[in-house]
Amino acid sequence: MAVTESVTGGTFGGARAAHEGILRRQSARESRARTYARALPIVPVRARGLTIEGADGRRYLDCLSGAGTLALGHNHPVVLEAIRKVLDSGAPLSVLDLATPVKDAFITELFRTLPPGLADRARVQFCGPAGTDAVEAAFKLVRAATGRTGILAFTGAYHGMTTGALAASGGAGDVRVARLPYPQDYRCPFGVGGPRGAELAARWTETVLDDPKSGVPLPAGMILEPVQGEGGVIPAPDDWLRRMRRLTADRSIPLIADEIQTGVGRTGAFWAVEHSGVVPDVMVLSKAIGGSLPLAVVVYRDDLDVWEPGAHAGTFRGNQLAMAAGTATLAHVRENALAERAGLLGSRMLTQLRRLQDDFACVGDVRGRGLMIGVELVDPEGEGLTGLTEGRAKEAKGAEDAKGAAGDAEARGAGDAVRARGGAVSEWDGEARPRPRPAAPELASAVQRACLERGLIVELGGRHAGVVRLLPPLNITDEQAAAVLDRLADAVAAVARDPAAHGARPRRSEGRKEPAD
């Protein structure tokens, strides 16, 4: 209490000294494994909705939202009311896996939101309180149900930090999981992007599964994120997701959807798989389902329910406060159509942010779905087509087309000859594209610092930590969204003008694109 009083009252100088003292003690006493605290040297003491107040008296717009945990922002009234109701009732706060009215209400509300086709035959497993615990439980479940051991996962994935979850993530060092290409447009692993790139990724997966010499035996399950978050805010194409559903269903491979960050309305649908109409066999859920408190569950099809009693457990799987807060959050999002709101507002924000690509060569790509948004920073001096304006890109493509016309005619003739012999020729609906410019993590970090200076909290992600990420609460207002965009745009402009002043390596140019001819 003494610390709280010292940082919320008195002179600004006294509050600043208390703020710096807390940060010094954290640095001296906490593990080197801390992450957010390094990039965001703030000491939150009050918070409401989108706003955080620091111990030094400064206010910030929080677009980190507990890494997506706070669907309704900080201390939403319906969440606080639900927590107070349990506290005032005298109900037990931790009950292992015993049935309680609070748990029953949570499960009822959760099942009300599940994708049609799963809710009517679902089972729920409460596990440890973190998302990574749910991933571990899901792996154990599908292995027990299928009698197989392998797991299919995707490049760029992030599923948690425990051993099994980490092995299925993109940064795994000791690979025990078969890795498959995740489709993306900007940095397509096949160099083509778009629907063709997604088709090639799906075809690769099909080949791995069906080739007896692929080195990948029939797996126990496939896990994927409908939108890769830590991987750089990369939405999976809906057609590709449907293809993965067909491939796994045809081969009796349980499909696990990791909705830990994408769930509860974040992407513009209550669950991100709903955009594609896919019904997974298993869903792993955490973050927002606890209404800001620790809670994680696995929801799965009833025929997979082969657990023996005690096969998977956890002391804190009966967190009553989290269940009450989660019920209130799920109901509020559903009753107020906040998923639809996130889709509409997110689309407008993406449209406005894409203007940064026209103004600054250091902005390589802007992408996302709903209120899960990423801005990728790139080296403005690097090679690639991304630095050209649309007009100049078309001009360059036209010159290349003219130069290759004769070769195209010759290739078409060769293709006709192959078909005449009963062969097949791959029909490409696009060309291989120049590689995008190199990721610029130094610039991304500089933009994050510049945002903080302007009172905006953002996260970094992506393969090289070169993507500035926005995860605002779903109930962010239009006015607050405009303020977020203004501060982010101003931060990008400041870093593009003078990278060195913001701690990034100086560039030979200011980073602004040349005007179109």
XYZ file of C-alpha atoms in Angstrom:
517
model
C 0.000 0.000 0.000
C 2.875 2.338 0.807
C 4.251 1.918 -2.673
C 0.849 2.635 -4.245
C 0.451 5.798 -2.207
C 3.946 6.989 -3.063
C 3.430 6.645 -6.805
C -0.073 8.076 -7.019
C 0.284 11.149 -4.906
C 2.732 13.928 -4.138
C 4.906 15.856 -6.589
C 5.686 14.748 -10.106
C 9.343 14.445 -9.114
C 8.450 12.116 -6.255
C 6.257 9.958 -8.482
C 9.006 9.791 -11.084
C 11.554 8.730 -8.459
C 9.240 5.999 -7.183
C 8.645 4.814 -10.759
C 12.379 4.578 -11.452
C 13.010 2.825 -8.133
C 10.491 0.088 -8.931
C 12.078 -0.454 -12.356
C 15.558 -0.641 -10.797
C 14.429 -3.241 -8.281
C 12.738 -5.269 -10.998
C 15.926 -5.293 -13.055
C 17.982 -6.335 -10.029
C 15.671 -9.071 -8.744
C 13.709 -10.591 -11.643
C 14.803 -13.214 -14.145
C 16.552 -12.314 -17.371
C 13.681 -14.163 -19.069
C 11.395 -11.131 -18.671
C 10.338 -9.751 -22.045
C 7.697 -7.022 -22.194
C 9.274 -5.197 -19.267
C 12.443 -4.631 -21.306
C 10.737 -2.891 -24.208
C 8.040 -1.176 -22.127
C 9.667 0.460 -19.079
C 6.414 1.521 -17.452
C 4.875 0.784 -14.049
C 1.086 0.519 -14.393
C -0.866 1.557 -11.291
C -4.349 2.168 -12.686
C -6.150 0.993 -15.805
C -9.584 1.242 -17.360
C -10.608 0.158 -20.819
C -7.905 1.104 -23.320
C -6.052 3.383 -20.902
C -3.216 2.635 -18.493
C -1.820 5.152 -16.010
C 1.815 4.697 -15.040
C 3.450 5.335 -11.686
C 5.064 8.438 -13.183
C 1.627 9.910 -13.949
C 1.752 9.323 -17.712
C -1.223 7.816 -19.545
C -0.994 5.291 -22.349
C -3.330 3.747 -24.904
C -2.814 0.010 -24.465
C -2.859 -1.923 -27.762
C -1.056 -4.879 -26.191
C -4.093 -5.841 -24.057
C -2.241 -8.526 -22.134
C -1.125 -10.095 -25.439
C -4.779 -10.341 -26.454
C -6.073 -11.443 -23.052
C -8.223 -8.362 -22.420
C -11.103 -8.628 -24.890
C -12.952 -5.865 -23.020
C -9.913 -3.882 -21.950
C -8.836 -3.272 -18.380
C -11.281 -3.578 -15.481
C -14.484 -3.658 -17.493
C -17.516 -3.146 -15.221
C -19.181 -6.469 -16.145
C -15.980 -8.336 -15.321
C -15.480 -6.558 -12.001
C -19.124 -7.160 -11.084
C -18.807 -10.897 -11.803
C -15.660 -11.164 -9.682
C -17.198 -9.196 -6.782
C -20.307 -11.370 -6.902
C -18.263 -14.530 -6.354
C -16.133 -12.905 -3.654
C -19.190 -11.621 -1.784
C -21.053 -14.954 -2.080
C -18.665 -16.906 0.111
C -18.183 -19.477 -2.667
C -14.899 -21.419 -2.698
C -12.287 -19.914 -5.014
C -10.512 -23.111 -6.030
C -12.231 -26.488 -6.257
C -10.023 -28.692 -8.456
C -12.482 -30.291 -10.933
C -15.588 -30.354 -8.731
C -18.860 -29.110 -10.199
C -19.991 -25.652 -9.089
C -22.695 -23.230 -10.233
C -19.950 -20.883 -11.453
C -18.352 -23.598 -13.576
C -21.717 -24.740 -14.901
C -22.539 -21.183 -16.007
C -19.156 -20.838 -17.714
C -19.475 -24.102 -19.657
C -23.034 -23.244 -20.690
C -21.957 -19.856 -22.060
C -18.864 -21.309 -23.724
C -20.879 -24.015 -25.496
C -23.368 -21.357 -26.640
C -20.577 -19.662 -28.606
C -18.865 -22.719 -30.131
C -18.970 -23.287 -33.898
C -22.077 -25.177 -35.017
C -21.185 -28.804 -35.515
C -18.918 -28.905 -32.478
C -21.094 -27.541 -29.674
C -23.706 -30.283 -29.939
C -21.147 -33.060 -29.418
C -18.380 -31.351 -27.486
C -16.511 -32.242 -24.331
C -14.430 -29.780 -22.334
C -11.225 -30.473 -20.420
C -10.028 -27.965 -17.821
C -6.256 -28.075 -17.469
C -3.524 -25.779 -16.179
C -4.358 -22.067 -16.443
C -2.109 -21.122 -19.405
C -2.646 -21.636 -23.111
C 0.446 -23.798 -23.393
C -1.156 -26.210 -20.877
C -4.156 -26.559 -23.185
C -1.859 -27.317 -26.129
C -0.059 -30.021 -24.147
C -3.398 -31.534 -23.133
C -4.604 -31.508 -26.748
C -1.477 -33.348 -27.911
C -1.945 -35.983 -25.195
C -5.606 -36.327 -26.125
C -5.126 -36.961 -29.856
C -2.235 -39.342 -29.191
C -4.378 -41.336 -26.803
C -7.352 -41.311 -29.176
C -5.434 -42.324 -32.321
C -2.652 -44.490 -30.916
C -0.225 -42.453 -33.016
C 2.496 -40.076 -31.831
C 3.491 -37.535 -34.487
C 2.150 -33.993 -34.749
C 1.928 -31.797 -37.857
C 2.541 -28.087 -37.325
C 3.408 -25.085 -39.476
C 6.294 -22.727 -40.049
C 5.883 -19.501 -38.087
C 3.628 -21.130 -35.492
C 3.534 -20.217 -31.829
C 1.731 -22.560 -29.440
C 3.414 -21.941 -26.075
C 6.596 -22.340 -24.061
C 6.298 -25.787 -22.467
C 8.178 -28.653 -24.088
C 5.527 -30.109 -26.372
C 3.999 -26.762 -27.324
C 7.416 -25.276 -28.033
C 8.338 -28.246 -30.218
C 5.341 -27.403 -32.416
C 6.261 -23.706 -32.608
C 8.316 -22.012 -35.281
C 11.338 -21.434 -33.061
C 11.803 -25.051 -31.985
C 15.417 -26.202 -31.681
C 14.916 -29.925 -31.087
C 12.427 -30.823 -33.799
C 10.037 -33.648 -32.935
C 7.190 -32.366 -35.084
C 6.792 -32.441 -38.869
C 6.839 -28.874 -40.173
C 4.646 -27.734 -43.058
C 4.555 -24.433 -45.025
C 2.020 -21.888 -43.795
C 0.683 -19.802 -46.692
C 1.295 -16.093 -46.720
C 1.191 -13.467 -49.392
C 4.014 -11.060 -48.543
C 6.769 -13.574 -47.776
C 5.394 -16.597 -49.580
C 7.745 -19.590 -49.142
C 7.218 -20.390 -52.834
C 7.738 -16.831 -54.049
C 4.314 -16.430 -55.651
C 1.830 -15.503 -52.905
C -1.923 -15.235 -53.286
C -4.182 -18.204 -54.070
C -1.405 -19.917 -56.026
C 0.952 -19.827 -53.046
C -1.761 -21.244 -50.791
C -2.435 -24.006 -53.330
C 1.240 -24.955 -53.409
C 1.356 -25.047 -49.594
C -1.680 -27.339 -49.533
C -0.221 -29.563 -52.230
C 3.019 -29.891 -50.250
C 1.022 -30.983 -47.191
C -0.915 -33.533 -49.229
C 2.316 -34.940 -50.663
C 3.913 -35.272 -47.221
C 0.889 -37.186 -45.971
C 0.517 -39.506 -48.951
C 4.112 -40.139 -50.009
C 5.229 -43.394 -48.316
C 8.813 -42.122 -48.465
C 8.169 -38.645 -47.077
C 9.587 -39.701 -43.718
C 6.403 -38.543 -41.973
C 4.157 -41.386 -40.761
C 0.445 -40.796 -40.301
C 0.314 -38.341 -37.382
C -1.828 -38.139 -34.272
C -2.987 -34.646 -35.155
C -2.434 -31.374 -36.999
C -2.334 -28.067 -35.096
C -2.724 -24.672 -36.745
C -3.558 -21.068 -35.948
C -6.297 -19.494 -38.093
C -4.236 -16.314 -37.841
C -0.596 -16.588 -36.851
C -0.042 -13.980 -34.166
C 3.536 -14.217 -32.935
C 4.455 -15.392 -36.439
C 3.715 -11.901 -37.771
C -0.097 -11.485 -37.917
C -0.658 -13.738 -40.933
C -4.268 -14.742 -41.634
C -4.697 -18.184 -43.149
C -6.626 -18.095 -46.445
C -10.117 -19.506 -45.944
C -9.798 -21.883 -48.925
C -6.538 -23.239 -47.529
C -8.144 -23.846 -44.134
C -10.961 -25.731 -45.789
C -8.361 -27.760 -47.701
C -6.582 -28.650 -44.448
C -9.913 -29.738 -42.990
C -10.571 -32.041 -45.957
C -7.039 -33.470 -45.940
C -7.176 -34.302 -42.249
C -10.757 -35.605 -42.265
C -10.073 -37.897 -45.220
C -7.109 -39.422 -43.359
C -8.689 -39.558 -39.873
C -6.225 -37.006 -38.501
C -7.718 -34.830 -35.729
C -7.481 -31.131 -36.599
C -6.539 -28.914 -33.642
C -7.363 -25.202 -33.964
C -5.275 -22.982 -31.692
C -7.715 -20.154 -30.874
C -5.811 -18.964 -27.818
C -5.238 -15.487 -29.249
C -7.734 -15.425 -32.132
C -10.784 -16.438 -30.101
C -13.611 -14.469 -28.453
C -14.249 -12.076 -31.333
C -10.702 -10.899 -31.970
C -10.721 -11.509 -35.756
C -14.287 -10.421 -36.541
C -15.920 -13.786 -35.827
C -16.383 -15.271 -32.376
C -13.910 -18.010 -33.322
C -11.546 -17.403 -36.229
C -12.278 -20.789 -37.851
C -15.808 -19.546 -38.500
C -14.582 -17.293 -41.315
C -13.891 -20.417 -43.360
C -16.756 -22.534 -42.049
C -14.268 -25.099 -40.749
C -15.265 -27.195 -37.727
C -12.120 -28.536 -36.046
C -12.009 -31.708 -33.988
C -10.220 -29.949 -31.131
C -9.972 -26.303 -30.041
C -7.444 -24.995 -27.511
C -8.634 -21.861 -25.731
C -7.151 -19.467 -23.197
C -6.381 -15.733 -22.854
C -9.692 -13.866 -23.343
C -11.892 -16.745 -22.130
C -10.797 -15.962 -18.546
C -11.873 -12.333 -18.704
C -8.321 -11.189 -17.719
C -7.717 -14.024 -15.216
C -5.822 -17.307 -15.862
C -7.965 -19.983 -17.517
C -7.411 -22.534 -20.283
C -9.514 -25.340 -21.708
C -9.523 -27.936 -24.462
C -12.810 -28.434 -26.304
C -13.052 -31.525 -28.464
C -15.373 -33.916 -30.271
C -16.939 -36.479 -27.959
C -15.587 -39.551 -29.793
C -12.057 -38.424 -28.884
C -12.907 -38.566 -25.176
C -10.776 -41.585 -24.305
C -9.178 -40.156 -21.169
C -8.728 -42.412 -18.175
C -9.573 -40.674 -14.860
C -6.625 -38.476 -13.904
C -4.946 -38.866 -17.314
C -4.557 -35.097 -17.430
C -5.086 -32.769 -14.499
C -3.925 -29.532 -12.876
C -4.302 -28.072 -9.410
C -5.626 -24.725 -10.623
C -8.108 -26.018 -13.178
C -10.991 -24.960 -10.936
C -10.320 -21.191 -10.818
C -13.759 -19.836 -9.912
C -12.916 -16.148 -10.296
C -11.583 -16.742 -13.815
C -14.684 -18.739 -14.752
C -16.977 -15.985 -13.488
C -14.980 -13.296 -15.292
C -14.888 -15.467 -18.395
C -18.639 -16.049 -18.410
C -19.231 -12.298 -18.160
C -16.774 -11.602 -20.987
C -18.119 -14.271 -23.349
C -21.701 -13.132 -22.765
C -20.867 -9.436 -23.201
C -19.023 -10.048 -26.463
C -21.878 -12.206 -27.775
C -24.768 -10.014 -26.646
C -23.194 -6.783 -27.919
C -22.003 -8.189 -31.266
C -18.434 -7.136 -30.488
C -17.010 -9.685 -32.923
C -18.842 -8.012 -35.789
C -17.736 -4.638 -34.472
C -14.110 -5.847 -34.432
C -14.419 -6.955 -38.054
C -15.783 -3.620 -39.268
C -13.455 -1.410 -37.249
C -10.444 -3.591 -38.017
C -11.138 -3.335 -41.738
C -11.249 0.464 -41.520
C -8.040 0.576 -39.501
C -6.253 -1.670 -42.010
C -7.365 0.573 -44.884
C -5.981 3.649 -43.154
C -2.737 1.972 -42.122
C -2.082 0.792 -45.669
C -1.598 4.428 -46.625
C 1.687 4.201 -44.727
C 2.915 1.840 -47.449
C 2.386 4.612 -50.002
C 4.284 7.136 -47.902
C 7.187 5.218 -46.409
C 9.467 2.649 -48.027
C 10.224 1.208 -44.593
C 6.631 -0.072 -44.336
C 6.659 -3.297 -46.295
C 3.247 -4.751 -45.526
C 0.101 -4.089 -43.497
C -2.105 -7.083 -42.780
C -4.458 -8.660 -40.289
C -8.004 -9.707 -39.580
C -10.401 -7.852 -37.338
C -8.566 -6.242 -34.425
C -5.466 -8.373 -34.914
C -3.277 -6.068 -37.003
C 0.377 -6.096 -38.054
C 2.625 -3.527 -39.734
C 5.860 -5.034 -41.068
C 8.944 -2.809 -41.111
C 11.574 -3.474 -43.771
C 14.959 -2.156 -44.814
C 14.133 0.701 -47.225
C 17.510 0.204 -48.936
C 17.061 -3.539 -49.440
C 16.315 -5.187 -52.759
C 12.785 -6.003 -53.855
C 9.752 -4.685 -55.660
C 8.051 -3.501 -52.470
C 9.679 -0.081 -52.616
C 8.128 0.807 -55.976
C 4.911 2.726 -56.254
C 2.078 0.872 -57.947
C 2.598 2.806 -61.166
C 6.319 2.048 -61.317
C 5.702 -1.599 -60.427
C 3.335 -1.943 -63.388
C 5.862 -0.237 -65.634
C 8.616 -2.628 -64.534
C 6.344 -5.616 -64.998
C 5.390 -4.441 -68.498
C 9.037 -4.257 -69.535
C 9.696 -7.719 -68.141
C 6.628 -9.119 -69.942
C 7.806 -7.741 -73.282
C 11.275 -9.207 -72.830
C 9.895 -12.667 -72.009
C 7.200 -12.947 -74.702
C 9.254 -15.145 -77.045
C 10.224 -17.474 -74.227
C 6.581 -17.772 -73.174
C 5.561 -18.856 -76.659
C 8.282 -21.495 -76.680
C 7.195 -22.773 -73.257
C 3.553 -23.015 -74.400
C 4.675 -25.114 -77.368
C 6.610 -27.440 -75.084
C 3.554 -27.739 -72.853
C 1.377 -28.733 -75.803
C 3.899 -31.417 -76.703
C 3.837 -32.812 -73.169
C 0.029 -32.948 -73.187
C 0.062 -34.712 -76.541
C 2.099 -37.481 -74.887
C -0.474 -37.769 -72.094
C 1.505 -35.718 -69.576
C 0.420 -32.783 -67.406
C 1.633 -29.192 -67.236
C 1.186 -27.079 -64.107
C -0.963 -24.051 -64.920
C 0.363 -21.036 -63.007
C -2.041 -18.195 -62.351
C 0.811 -15.865 -61.465
C 4.550 -15.322 -61.704
C 7.338 -15.716 -59.223
C 7.796 -12.303 -57.655
C 10.897 -10.446 -56.490
C 11.694 -11.126 -52.868
C 10.332 -8.546 -50.418
C 12.796 -6.280 -48.732
C 14.613 -7.668 -45.663
C 12.850 -7.391 -42.317
C 14.053 -4.488 -40.181
C 13.763 -5.393 -36.480
C 15.790 -2.314 -35.506
C 13.248 -0.071 -37.208
C 10.358 -1.978 -35.625
C 11.916 -1.546 -32.177
C 12.441 2.136 -32.935
C 8.785 2.508 -33.905
C 7.747 0.740 -30.701
C 9.862 3.184 -28.658
C 8.503 6.144 -30.604
C 4.960 4.907 -29.955
C 5.665 4.672 -26.236
C 6.965 8.240 -26.256
C 3.620 9.244 -27.773
C 1.621 7.310 -25.181
C 0.861 4.196 -27.235
C 1.732 0.636 -26.191
C 2.285 -1.821 -29.046
C 3.806 -5.280 -29.335
C 6.406 -6.656 -31.750
C 6.235 -10.022 -33.504
C 7.084 -11.772 -36.733
C 9.941 -13.972 -37.818
C 12.574 -11.336 -37.043
C 10.526 -9.244 -34.575
C 9.998 -6.802 -37.431
C 6.201 -6.525 -37.178
C 4.486 -3.881 -35.048
C 1.327 -5.500 -33.684
C -1.964 -3.980 -32.551
C -4.303 -5.962 -30.266
C -6.711 -3.340 -28.916
C -9.766 -4.344 -26.880
C -12.838 -5.202 -28.930
C -14.818 -2.316 -27.427
C -12.351 0.367 -28.527
C -14.273 3.448 -29.684
C -13.932 5.123 -33.073
C -12.297 8.111 -31.395
C -9.796 5.910 -29.578
C -9.021 4.015 -32.791
C -8.320 7.317 -34.538
C -5.958 8.327 -31.726
C -4.141 4.983 -31.970
C -3.687 5.371 -35.727
C -2.526 8.969 -35.410
C 0.106 8.081 -32.821
C 1.329 5.066 -34.758
C 1.531 7.009 -38.029
C 3.417 9.817 -36.297
C 5.852 7.293 -34.787
C 6.501 5.657 -38.165
C 7.050 9.059 -39.784
C 9.490 10.114 -37.069
C 11.525 6.915 -37.374
C 11.505 7.070 -41.191
C 12.807 10.664 -41.090
C 15.580 10.015 -38.588
C 16.171 6.363 -37.642
C 19.348 7.157 -35.704
C 17.515 9.528 -33.380
C 15.304 6.623 -32.342
C 18.104 4.137 -31.823
C 18.084 2.495 -35.265
C 21.000 2.271 -37.675
C 21.124 5.334 -39.973
C 19.884 4.846 -43.519
C 21.130 6.483 -46.676
C 17.695 7.938 -47.382
C 14.831 9.253 -45.296
C 12.749 6.221 -46.205
C 10.039 8.136 -48.064
C 9.080 6.685 -51.419
C 9.516 8.571 -54.635
C 6.296 9.938 -56.105
C 4.724 8.041 -58.967
C 5.770 9.174 -62.440
